[in-house]
Amino acid sequence: MFNADGDSLVTEMPVSFNTDLVDLHCHSTASDGILSPEALVSRAKSRGVTLLALTDHDTVAGVADARRTGAAVGLEVLPGIEFSACWGQRQVHILGLGLDPGSAELQRAVALRASLRETRARAIAERLEKRGFAGALNGAKTLAGDGVLGRPHFARWLVERGYVADAAQAFKRYLGAGKIGDVAVEWPQMAETIASIHVAGGVAVLAHPLKYSLTRSRLKALLLDFAQAGGRGVELVCGLQNPMQTRDLARLLESLELDSPLLCSVGSDFHQPGQPWRELGRARLPEGVEPVWALLGN
Ligand code: AMP
Ligand code: ZN
Ligand code: FE
Ligand code: FE
């Protein structure tokens, strides 16, 4: 949104949402979350969330049910997605907020990831099988049900079979970075992903920038590339986060000298009950930052 001089009008846009408690990042059974979209929205409502985006990994399949429940219980639910993407060789997550779930481009981007995930799942299962864990593919698929299949389903299967004590151990031993089940995937590049989100009418937000284990200079390069490619927001706070790290990231964002500043988003990254560090509505933006929802109002 720009005026004739190219100045941003973002901060002047009327926001029609109640933004008292915003959570723009969470997962349902449509991907690797434990709650159905309906149960998730009800939980968010009961925790006082006033604006929610459902952002399942590489799918919008839960959005319609989530929005229907939102309408019934009186909670604004925005369509969203968390896209897997590559920045160079590195994997990053890009949130698409407020997009049209019926967009053909979105469906294409989703189908591409589904096929990459299927290939990866077979590779993960093969490797686990070599370690003596037979039946991982069917086991993980059964746990995923209709949802997008991800590494957490393999983790749950390993737990269910008693091979590991919990999901964290499954990642630490078998599925996490550098382990046998860490199969590299050539996800679509970040710039292409941002373009897909735009075509689908959404706003692109870089998810959890502090979780990529980047040096400060690499993180700055990522943020600049993200903005250059048309990304509009950064998840300044994701789940429970050290306030000092949040302040550092906010300062880094301010220092970027972009024509159009990156706006700030916040989300819990909720996956299931019983994880208080990423409970719905738990994460909050600090005072004095420009929130991304200025772009989401209608
Ligand atoms: P995928 O998109 O299939 O590669 O799975 C990524 C998801 O796995 C993340 O969104 C987390 O929910 C989960 N995950 C990643 N690393 C860990 C870990 N160390 N422990 C538990 N869950 C993890
Ligand atoms: Zn997840
Ligand atoms: Fe993520
Ligand atoms: Fe997430």
PDB file of N, CA and C and ligand atoms in Angstrom, residues 25 27 57 82 269 271, ligand 4:
ATOM      1  N   HIS A  25       0.614 -18.106  14.240  1.00  0.00           N
ATOM      2  CA  HIS A  25       1.421 -19.279  13.893  1.00  0.00           C
ATOM      3  C   HIS A  25       1.027 -20.464  14.776  1.00  0.00           C
ATOM      4  N   HIS A  27      -0.340 -24.997  14.542  1.00  0.00           N
ATOM      5  CA  HIS A  27      -0.473 -26.210  13.723  1.00  0.00           C
ATOM      6  C   HIS A  27      -1.596 -27.117  14.233  1.00  0.00           C
ATOM      7  N   HIS A  57       1.971 -26.810   8.213  1.00  0.00           N
ATOM      8  CA  HIS A  57       3.100 -27.014   7.299  1.00  0.00           C
ATOM      9  C   HIS A  57       2.594 -27.396   5.906  1.00  0.00           C
ATOM     10  N   GLU A  82       2.443 -22.483   6.600  1.00  0.00           N
ATOM     11  CA  GLU A  82       3.880 -22.373   6.858  1.00  0.00           C
ATOM     12  C   GLU A  82       4.595 -23.176   5.782  1.00  0.00           C
ATOM     13  N   ASP A 269       3.552 -20.969  17.602  1.00  0.00           N
ATOM     14  CA  ASP A 269       3.997 -22.235  17.002  1.00  0.00           C
ATOM     15  C   ASP A 269       3.431 -23.412  17.797  1.00  0.00           C
ATOM     16  N   HIS A 271       1.685 -26.693  18.793  1.00  0.00           N
ATOM     17  CA  HIS A 271       1.464 -27.993  18.151  1.00  0.00           C
ATOM     18  C   HIS A 271       0.544 -28.891  18.968  1.00  0.00           C
TER      19      HIS A 271
HETATM   20 FE    FE B   4       5.529 -23.985  12.873  1.00  0.00          FE
END
